[in-house]
Amino acid sequence: MSEGNAHVTEETVASSAETFGRLNQHPEPSAPAAWRIGVSADPNTQCRRVDEDAHAFIYDFAGLRGQGYFAVFDGHAGKKAAEYCGLHFHEHLLDNMRKDPSTPIPHLLNATFHSVDTQLSALSAAEGSHSGCTAVTCLLRLEDENGDPVGEGSGVAPHIIGGEKGKLDGKPGEACEAAEAVGIDPTEGKPGSGEGQHPGGSPHDGSVKSKIKNMLSSSGSKISSLGSNSTSSSPTDNSPVSGPAEEVKAAKRTLYTANAGDARAVLCRGGRAIRLSYDHKAGDAKEMQRIEAAGGYIANQRVNGYLAVTRSLGDSQMKQFVVGSPYTTETTLRDDDDFLILACDGLWDVCTDQQAVDAVRDIRDPQQASDKLVEFALSNHSTDNLTVLVVNLRNNAN
């Protein structure tokens, strides 16, 4: 096992409203923001020797004011996989959004999981390490009333598409080719892709200026897709691509999630907990069937008697059975969607979805909310590393 805790980019606070592209940087407290995030982590040293968790968040993702990216990566058998994902997963995602602008976000998230998984396998072969991590990732995207993205293609500001080269080298579609190289369909999240997975891509016509001109400023109220009323190339750093975030108007916000393993995303909608992820565990009947069909077996609720989760990033020695294909969901946010919780199983092992929502529903400050959930997990005898992100989705703008 790798020694030492997983490296996570230190949280900072911007000296202005500009946070675009800055990993784990909060806007200044007085700056208007469409959402706010609180992050709390505890290595739980009484039970764990090292902290193998990592997390990431980015305000104004892809250069558009109000968009967001947030993720939790829970490592096992070492820190390397989670550490890499915390530092670089967003770069793979942004690069895929730039290269394949007409592809639906669930498919891009799927392709990103596979390209990151391929990269981790290459790093594993080079370094002789075989760590893995579960992952839950979210993209909050601004869209018009037709569900088309603000900005070019998949929801990227025009100066990001045309202005500078992305962090990852390679030709368009390389993420999909990387997935195909290991025998995986990059557009398929089987089994159990979210109910809201986009059925397919369609070209987005018209210039950015004409799209933005026709945007609506009101909040969207479409039915949630959940049915409730409703590269093989390696990134080198996490500095911003450059340029300020672009101010745009949108009819609605859509939350896209993708997860592999048992890290969860839970939405509070009108006080009710709605899970946006799927626990890929060895006790799941469908996952058991898939693993046995691939030549593996389940013993003591573990894949081949070793790993408790059936999907992850990394784990190159078990990749025949423990795949990186994510479960994806697509949810149109409503006025009664209060906050989102992302956390590793260190929380969920001792807390139900509804208990977590109830514990922090009356706390408006997301930092206080995330702190409380970590304290709740520790007081209920969690034995794992703990990482909790709480995203306040209420309109915090002026």
Short mmCIF file of C-alpha atoms in Angstrom, two decimals:
data_model
loop_
_atom_site.label_atom_id
_atom_site.label_comp_id
_atom_site.label_asym_id
_atom_site.label_seq_id
_atom_site.Cartn_x
_atom_site.Cartn_y
_atom_site.Cartn_z
CA MET A 1 0.00 0.00 0.00
CA SER A 2 1.20 3.53 -0.75
CA GLU A 3 2.31 5.39 2.35
CA GLY A 4 0.86 8.73 3.36
CA ASN A 5 -2.48 10.37 2.80
CA ALA A 6 -3.92 11.10 -0.62
CA HIS A 7 -2.96 14.57 -1.81
CA VAL A 8 -5.93 16.88 -2.29
CA THR A 9 -5.64 20.38 -3.74
CA GLU A 10 -5.91 22.83 -0.86
CA GLU A 11 -9.10 24.84 -0.63
CA THR A 12 -8.66 28.56 -1.24
CA VAL A 13 -10.90 31.63 -1.40
CA ALA A 14 -10.72 33.92 -4.40
CA SER A 15 -9.86 37.57 -3.96
CA SER A 16 -12.55 38.43 -6.52
CA ALA A 17 -15.58 36.85 -8.15
CA GLU A 18 -13.38 35.06 -10.69
CA THR A 19 -12.97 31.39 -9.78
CA PHE A 20 -13.26 29.83 -13.23
CA GLY A 21 -11.00 26.84 -13.69
CA ARG A 22 -9.58 26.96 -10.18
CA LEU A 23 -9.73 23.58 -8.53
CA ASN A 24 -11.15 23.73 -4.99
CA GLN A 25 -11.40 27.52 -4.93
CA HIS A 26 -14.40 29.26 -3.37
CA PRO A 27 -15.56 32.69 -4.56
CA GLU A 28 -15.13 35.50 -2.10
CA PRO A 29 -17.95 35.51 0.49
CA SER A 30 -19.51 38.73 -0.82
CA ALA A 31 -19.54 37.58 -4.45
CA PRO A 32 -22.88 36.45 -5.93
CA ALA A 33 -23.03 32.71 -6.53
CA ALA A 34 -25.70 30.40 -7.92
CA TRP A 35 -24.58 27.70 -5.48
CA ARG A 36 -22.21 27.27 -2.55
CA ILE A 37 -20.31 24.22 -1.38
CA GLY A 38 -19.07 23.03 1.99
CA VAL A 39 -16.38 20.36 2.32
CA SER A 40 -15.52 18.33 5.42
CA ALA A 41 -13.12 15.43 5.75
CA ASP A 42 -11.76 13.34 8.59
CA PRO A 43 -9.22 10.53 8.18
CA ASN A 44 -10.73 8.74 11.19
CA THR A 45 -7.29 7.81 12.49
CA GLN A 46 -8.68 5.63 15.27
CA CYS A 47 -9.77 3.18 12.59
CA ARG A 48 -7.63 3.99 9.54
CA ARG A 49 -3.87 4.39 9.21
CA VAL A 50 -3.99 6.59 6.10
CA ASP A 51 -6.57 8.76 4.35
CA GLU A 52 -7.26 7.43 0.85
CA ASP A 53 -10.14 9.82 0.05
CA ALA A 54 -9.99 12.71 -2.40
CA HIS A 55 -12.48 15.32 -3.55
CA ALA A 56 -12.78 18.15 -6.05
CA PHE A 57 -15.04 21.06 -6.92
CA ILE A 58 -14.95 23.88 -9.46
CA TYR A 59 -17.17 26.95 -9.60
CA ASP A 60 -18.13 28.33 -13.05
CA PHE A 61 -17.06 25.09 -14.71
CA ALA A 62 -16.20 25.30 -18.42
CA GLY A 63 -16.14 29.08 -18.22
CA LEU A 64 -19.86 29.69 -17.67
CA ARG A 65 -20.98 31.54 -14.56
CA GLY A 66 -23.19 29.30 -12.40
CA GLN A 67 -22.10 25.93 -13.75
CA GLY A 68 -20.38 23.55 -11.37
CA TYR A 69 -18.39 20.37 -10.97
CA PHE A 70 -18.10 18.40 -7.73
CA ALA A 71 -16.83 14.90 -6.96
CA VAL A 72 -15.76 12.48 -4.23
CA PHE A 73 -13.28 9.65 -4.78
CA ASP A 74 -12.93 6.94 -2.12
CA GLY A 75 -9.67 5.02 -2.50
CA HIS A 76 -8.79 1.48 -1.52
CA ALA A 77 -5.60 -0.61 -1.67
CA GLY A 78 -3.64 2.63 -1.75
CA LYS A 79 -4.13 6.31 -2.47
CA LYS A 80 -2.92 6.64 -6.07
CA ALA A 81 -6.21 6.15 -7.93
CA ALA A 82 -8.24 8.52 -5.75
CA GLU A 83 -5.44 11.06 -5.74
CA TYR A 84 -5.20 11.06 -9.54
CA CYS A 85 -8.96 11.41 -9.94
CA GLY A 86 -9.15 14.27 -7.46
CA LEU A 87 -6.49 16.16 -9.38
CA HIS A 88 -7.37 15.28 -12.97
CA PHE A 89 -10.86 13.79 -13.53
CA HIS A 90 -12.29 17.24 -14.31
CA GLU A 91 -9.62 17.81 -16.95
CA HIS A 92 -10.64 14.64 -18.79
CA LEU A 93 -14.30 15.70 -18.59
CA LEU A 94 -13.69 19.22 -19.88
CA ASP A 95 -11.52 17.89 -22.68
CA ASN A 96 -14.27 15.49 -23.74
CA MET A 97 -16.84 18.30 -23.65
CA ARG A 98 -14.63 20.39 -25.91
CA LYS A 99 -13.81 17.59 -28.34
CA ASP A 100 -17.29 16.06 -28.67
CA PRO A 101 -19.67 19.02 -28.23
CA SER A 102 -22.75 17.33 -29.72
CA THR A 103 -22.57 14.30 -27.43
CA PRO A 104 -25.05 14.18 -24.50
CA ILE A 105 -23.48 14.74 -21.08
CA PRO A 106 -24.33 11.26 -19.69
CA HIS A 107 -22.40 9.74 -22.59
CA LEU A 108 -19.50 12.14 -22.04
CA LEU A 109 -19.40 11.25 -18.36
CA ASN A 110 -19.41 7.59 -19.32
CA ALA A 111 -16.55 8.14 -21.78
CA THR A 112 -14.68 10.13 -19.13
CA PHE A 113 -14.94 7.29 -16.62
CA HIS A 114 -13.51 4.92 -19.20
CA SER A 115 -10.69 7.22 -20.29
CA VAL A 116 -9.70 7.84 -16.66
CA ASP A 117 -9.90 4.10 -15.99
CA THR A 118 -7.62 3.44 -18.97
CA GLN A 119 -5.17 6.06 -17.74
CA LEU A 120 -5.11 4.52 -14.26
CA SER A 121 -4.35 1.11 -15.77
CA ALA A 122 -1.43 2.62 -17.67
CA LEU A 123 -0.13 4.32 -14.52
CA SER A 124 -0.56 1.09 -12.60
CA ALA A 125 1.54 -0.81 -15.12
CA ALA A 126 4.23 1.86 -15.05
CA GLU A 127 4.38 2.22 -11.27
CA GLY A 128 3.53 -1.29 -10.14
CA SER A 129 0.63 -0.15 -7.96
CA HIS A 130 -2.89 -1.50 -8.16
CA SER A 131 -5.06 0.85 -6.13
CA GLY A 132 -8.61 1.73 -7.02
CA CYS A 133 -11.35 4.12 -5.98
CA THR A 134 -15.09 4.44 -6.02
CA ALA A 135 -16.32 7.68 -7.53
CA VAL A 136 -19.34 9.96 -7.56
CA THR A 137 -19.18 12.94 -9.91
CA CYS A 138 -21.66 15.70 -10.69
CA LEU A 139 -21.91 18.34 -13.40
CA LEU A 140 -24.35 21.21 -12.91
CA ARG A 141 -25.08 22.61 -16.38
CA LEU A 142 -27.04 25.65 -17.57
CA GLU A 143 -29.55 24.90 -20.32
CA ASP A 144 -32.28 26.58 -22.36
CA GLU A 145 -35.93 25.56 -22.25
CA ASN A 146 -35.29 22.89 -24.89
CA GLY A 147 -32.57 21.23 -22.85
CA ASP A 148 -29.79 22.53 -25.08
CA PRO A 149 -26.68 23.84 -23.32
CA VAL A 150 -25.71 27.44 -22.88
CA GLY A 151 -22.44 28.07 -24.68
CA GLU A 152 -21.00 25.97 -27.45
CA GLY A 153 -21.78 22.28 -27.79
CA SER A 154 -21.91 20.54 -24.45
CA GLY A 155 -21.94 23.73 -22.39
CA VAL A 156 -18.51 25.29 -22.75
CA ALA A 157 -17.81 29.01 -23.14
CA PRO A 158 -16.74 29.89 -26.72
CA HIS A 159 -13.33 31.22 -25.66
CA ILE A 160 -12.62 27.85 -24.04
CA ILE A 161 -13.50 25.94 -27.20
CA GLY A 162 -11.73 28.19 -29.67
CA GLY A 163 -9.22 30.07 -27.57
CA GLU A 164 -6.81 27.63 -26.02
CA LYS A 165 -5.69 24.05 -26.23
CA GLY A 166 -7.09 21.79 -23.54
CA LYS A 167 -5.05 20.14 -20.86
CA LEU A 168 -5.19 16.75 -22.56
CA ASP A 169 -3.52 16.15 -25.89
CA GLY A 170 -5.15 13.99 -28.54
CA LYS A 171 -7.68 14.02 -31.32
CA PRO A 172 -11.45 14.40 -30.91
CA GLY A 173 -13.11 11.27 -29.65
CA GLU A 174 -9.97 9.88 -28.05
CA ALA A 175 -11.84 9.16 -24.84
CA CYS A 176 -14.28 6.97 -26.74
CA GLU A 177 -11.42 5.23 -28.55
CA ALA A 178 -9.68 4.57 -25.24
CA ALA A 179 -12.81 2.85 -23.97
CA GLU A 180 -13.20 0.83 -27.16
CA ALA A 181 -9.57 -0.26 -26.90
CA VAL A 182 -10.41 -2.23 -23.76
CA GLY A 183 -13.59 -3.66 -25.23
CA ILE A 184 -16.14 -1.28 -23.70
CA ASP A 185 -18.89 0.67 -25.43
CA PRO A 186 -18.25 4.27 -24.25
CA THR A 187 -21.90 5.25 -24.69
CA GLU A 188 -23.26 2.43 -22.56
CA GLY A 189 -23.49 2.54 -18.77
CA LYS A 190 -24.69 -1.00 -18.29
CA PRO A 191 -26.15 -2.39 -16.26
CA GLY A 192 -28.26 0.21 -14.55
CA SER A 193 -27.59 3.50 -16.28
CA GLY A 194 -29.79 6.11 -14.68
CA GLU A 195 -33.37 6.56 -15.71
CA GLY A 196 -32.42 9.98 -16.99
CA GLN A 197 -29.64 8.88 -19.30
CA HIS A 198 -29.82 10.84 -22.53
CA PRO A 199 -30.93 8.58 -25.39
CA GLY A 200 -28.58 10.07 -27.95
CA GLY A 201 -26.82 13.11 -29.29
CA SER A 202 -28.01 15.77 -31.67
CA PRO A 203 -26.05 18.59 -33.29
CA HIS A 204 -26.53 22.03 -31.78
CA ASP A 205 -26.99 24.61 -34.52
CA GLY A 206 -26.55 28.35 -34.37
CA SER A 207 -23.97 30.68 -32.91
CA VAL A 208 -23.42 31.18 -29.22
CA LYS A 209 -24.54 34.80 -29.47
CA SER A 210 -27.86 33.91 -31.05
CA LYS A 211 -28.45 31.18 -28.44
CA ILE A 212 -27.69 33.42 -25.52
CA LYS A 213 -29.88 36.16 -26.95
CA ASN A 214 -32.85 33.81 -26.87
CA MET A 215 -32.23 32.40 -23.39
CA LEU A 216 -34.86 32.75 -20.69
CA SER A 217 -33.98 34.09 -17.28
CA SER A 218 -36.73 32.32 -15.33
CA SER A 219 -36.14 29.18 -13.28
CA GLY A 220 -36.96 25.92 -15.05
CA SER A 221 -39.67 23.61 -13.77
CA LYS A 222 -39.45 20.57 -16.03
CA ILE A 223 -40.19 17.13 -14.63
CA SER A 224 -37.18 15.45 -13.09
CA SER A 225 -35.78 12.57 -15.07
CA LEU A 226 -35.95 10.56 -11.85
CA GLY A 227 -39.70 10.33 -12.26
CA SER A 228 -40.60 12.34 -9.15
CA ASN A 229 -43.25 14.72 -10.31
CA SER A 230 -41.87 15.39 -13.00
CA THR A 231 -7.31 9.63 -22.74
CA SER A 232 -4.63 7.89 -22.46
CA SER A 233 -2.75 11.19 -22.29
CA SER A 234 -1.87 12.48 -18.85
CA PRO A 235 -2.84 15.97 -17.68
CA THR A 236 0.09 17.85 -16.23
CA ASP A 237 -1.48 20.39 -13.86
CA ASN A 238 -4.72 21.93 -12.67
CA SER A 239 -4.18 25.57 -13.48
CA PRO A 240 -7.09 27.31 -15.24
CA VAL A 241 -7.23 27.39 -19.02
CA SER A 242 -7.58 31.20 -18.66
CA GLY A 243 -10.17 33.89 -19.16
CA PRO A 244 -13.06 35.05 -17.00
CA ALA A 245 -16.30 33.14 -16.65
CA GLU A 246 -18.97 34.24 -19.10
CA GLU A 247 -22.23 35.72 -17.83
CA VAL A 248 -25.20 33.97 -19.46
CA LYS A 249 -28.92 33.51 -18.86
CA ALA A 250 -30.52 30.10 -18.77
CA ALA A 251 -34.02 28.70 -18.48
CA LYS A 252 -33.02 25.87 -16.17
CA ARG A 253 -30.24 24.01 -14.43
CA THR A 254 -29.68 20.32 -15.04
CA LEU A 255 -27.72 18.12 -12.66
CA TYR A 256 -25.88 15.21 -14.25
CA THR A 257 -24.41 12.52 -12.01
CA ALA A 258 -22.25 9.47 -12.63
CA ASN A 259 -20.95 6.99 -10.09
CA ALA A 260 -19.08 3.72 -9.83
CA GLY A 261 -19.02 1.86 -6.53
CA ASP A 262 -20.76 2.94 -3.34
CA ALA A 263 -19.98 6.65 -3.08
CA ARG A 264 -23.36 8.40 -3.25
CA ALA A 265 -25.09 11.56 -4.38
CA VAL A 266 -28.33 12.41 -2.54
CA LEU A 267 -30.59 15.33 -3.45
CA CYS A 268 -32.88 17.04 -0.94
CA ARG A 269 -36.12 17.83 -2.79
CA GLY A 270 -38.70 19.48 -0.57
CA GLY A 271 -37.24 17.71 2.44
CA ARG A 272 -37.27 14.28 0.78
CA ALA A 273 -34.04 12.40 0.09
CA ILE A 274 -33.65 11.32 -3.55
CA ARG A 275 -30.68 9.12 -4.35
CA LEU A 276 -29.02 10.02 -7.65
CA SER A 277 -26.47 7.20 -7.60
CA TYR A 278 -26.40 3.41 -7.40
CA ASP A 279 -24.48 1.24 -4.94
CA HIS A 280 -22.43 -1.23 -6.97
CA LYS A 281 -21.83 -3.90 -4.34
CA ALA A 282 -21.10 -7.61 -4.49
CA GLY A 283 -24.46 -8.46 -2.91
CA ASP A 284 -26.40 -6.88 -5.77
CA ALA A 285 -28.11 -9.59 -7.86
CA LYS A 286 -27.52 -7.94 -11.24
CA GLU A 287 -23.90 -7.23 -10.45
CA MET A 288 -23.39 -10.78 -9.23
CA GLN A 289 -24.82 -12.10 -12.48
CA ARG A 290 -22.53 -9.86 -14.54
CA ILE A 291 -19.42 -10.90 -12.61
CA GLU A 292 -20.22 -14.60 -12.82
CA ALA A 293 -20.82 -14.26 -16.57
CA ALA A 294 -17.33 -12.76 -16.84
CA GLY A 295 -15.82 -15.75 -15.05
CA GLY A 296 -15.62 -14.33 -11.55
CA TYR A 297 -17.36 -15.24 -8.33
CA ILE A 298 -18.73 -13.69 -5.15
CA ALA A 299 -17.50 -14.98 -1.79
CA ASN A 300 -18.24 -13.36 1.57
CA GLN A 301 -19.96 -10.46 -0.23
CA ARG A 302 -16.75 -9.68 -2.13
CA VAL A 303 -15.68 -9.99 -5.75
CA ASN A 304 -13.42 -13.06 -5.94
CA GLY A 305 -13.37 -12.89 -2.15
CA TYR A 306 -11.43 -9.63 -2.24
CA LEU A 307 -13.28 -6.41 -3.16
CA ALA A 308 -16.62 -5.30 -1.72
CA VAL A 309 -17.54 -3.05 -4.67
CA THR A 310 -18.21 -4.32 -8.17
CA ARG A 311 -17.37 -1.12 -10.06
CA SER A 312 -14.52 1.30 -9.57
CA LEU A 313 -11.80 3.30 -11.25
CA GLY A 314 -8.41 1.60 -11.20
CA ASP A 315 -8.14 -1.89 -9.68
CA SER A 316 -6.33 -2.94 -12.85
CA GLN A 317 -5.69 -6.49 -11.65
CA MET A 318 -9.44 -7.09 -11.37
CA LYS A 319 -10.59 -5.09 -14.37
CA GLN A 320 -12.14 -8.14 -16.04
CA PHE A 321 -14.74 -8.15 -13.28
CA VAL A 322 -14.61 -4.75 -11.55
CA VAL A 323 -15.47 -2.41 -14.40
CA GLY A 324 -15.45 1.37 -14.57
CA SER A 325 -18.83 1.78 -16.31
CA PRO A 326 -20.82 4.35 -14.31
CA TYR A 327 -24.48 4.66 -13.42
CA THR A 328 -25.73 8.00 -14.72
CA THR A 329 -28.70 10.23 -13.95
CA GLU A 330 -30.03 13.50 -15.35
CA THR A 331 -32.22 15.72 -13.18
CA THR A 332 -33.82 19.06 -13.97
CA LEU A 333 -33.49 21.10 -10.78
CA ARG A 334 -36.63 22.68 -9.31
CA ASP A 335 -37.29 25.49 -6.88
CA ASP A 336 -37.73 23.01 -4.02
CA ASP A 337 -34.36 21.33 -4.58
CA ASP A 338 -32.48 22.63 -1.56
CA PHE A 339 -29.12 20.90 -1.45
CA LEU A 340 -27.03 17.99 -2.66
CA ILE A 341 -24.90 15.65 -0.53
CA LEU A 342 -21.93 13.79 -1.99
CA ALA A 343 -20.11 11.43 0.34
CA CYS A 344 -18.08 8.25 0.55
CA ASP A 345 -19.38 5.14 2.25
CA GLY A 346 -17.81 6.24 5.52
CA LEU A 347 -21.01 8.27 5.95
CA TRP A 348 -23.52 5.97 4.27
CA ASP A 349 -22.43 2.89 6.23
CA VAL A 350 -23.88 4.49 9.38
CA CYS A 351 -26.53 6.82 7.95
CA THR A 352 -29.51 6.47 5.64
CA ASP A 353 -30.14 8.97 2.87
CA GLN A 354 -33.11 10.47 4.71
CA GLN A 355 -31.23 10.67 8.01
CA ALA A 356 -28.51 12.68 6.29
CA VAL A 357 -31.03 15.06 4.74
CA ASP A 358 -32.95 15.48 8.00
CA ALA A 359 -29.76 16.15 9.95
CA VAL A 360 -28.83 19.23 7.92
CA ARG A 361 -32.06 20.40 6.29
CA ASP A 362 -32.35 23.45 8.54
CA ILE A 363 -28.69 24.48 8.13
CA ARG A 364 -28.25 27.02 5.36
CA ASP A 365 -24.46 27.25 5.54
CA PRO A 366 -23.12 24.27 3.53
CA GLN A 367 -19.86 24.21 5.48
CA GLN A 368 -21.71 23.84 8.75
CA ALA A 369 -23.86 21.16 7.14
CA SER A 370 -20.91 19.10 5.90
CA ASP A 371 -19.20 19.44 9.30
CA LYS A 372 -22.33 18.16 11.03
CA LEU A 373 -22.56 15.10 8.79
CA VAL A 374 -18.95 14.14 9.48
CA GLU A 375 -19.56 14.56 13.21
CA PHE A 376 -22.72 12.46 12.89
CA ALA A 377 -20.78 9.65 11.18
CA LEU A 378 -18.02 9.67 13.80
CA SER A 379 -20.50 9.66 16.66
CA ASN A 380 -22.23 6.68 15.07
CA HIS A 381 -18.97 4.73 14.96
CA SER A 382 -17.99 4.95 11.31
CA THR A 383 -14.80 2.95 10.75
CA ASP A 384 -13.74 4.48 7.43
CA ASN A 385 -12.20 7.67 6.09
CA LEU A 386 -14.84 10.39 5.79
CA THR A 387 -15.38 12.93 3.04
CA VAL A 388 -18.64 14.89 2.72
CA LEU A 389 -19.58 17.64 0.27
CA VAL A 390 -22.79 19.62 0.71
CA VAL A 391 -23.88 21.86 -2.18
CA ASN A 392 -26.45 24.53 -1.36
CA LEU A 393 -28.50 24.76 -4.56
CA ARG A 394 -30.64 27.69 -3.47
CA ASN A 395 -30.15 30.87 -5.44
CA ASN A 396 -27.34 32.76 -3.68
CA ALA A 397 -27.01 35.38 -6.40
CA ASN A 398 -27.78 39.02 -5.85
#
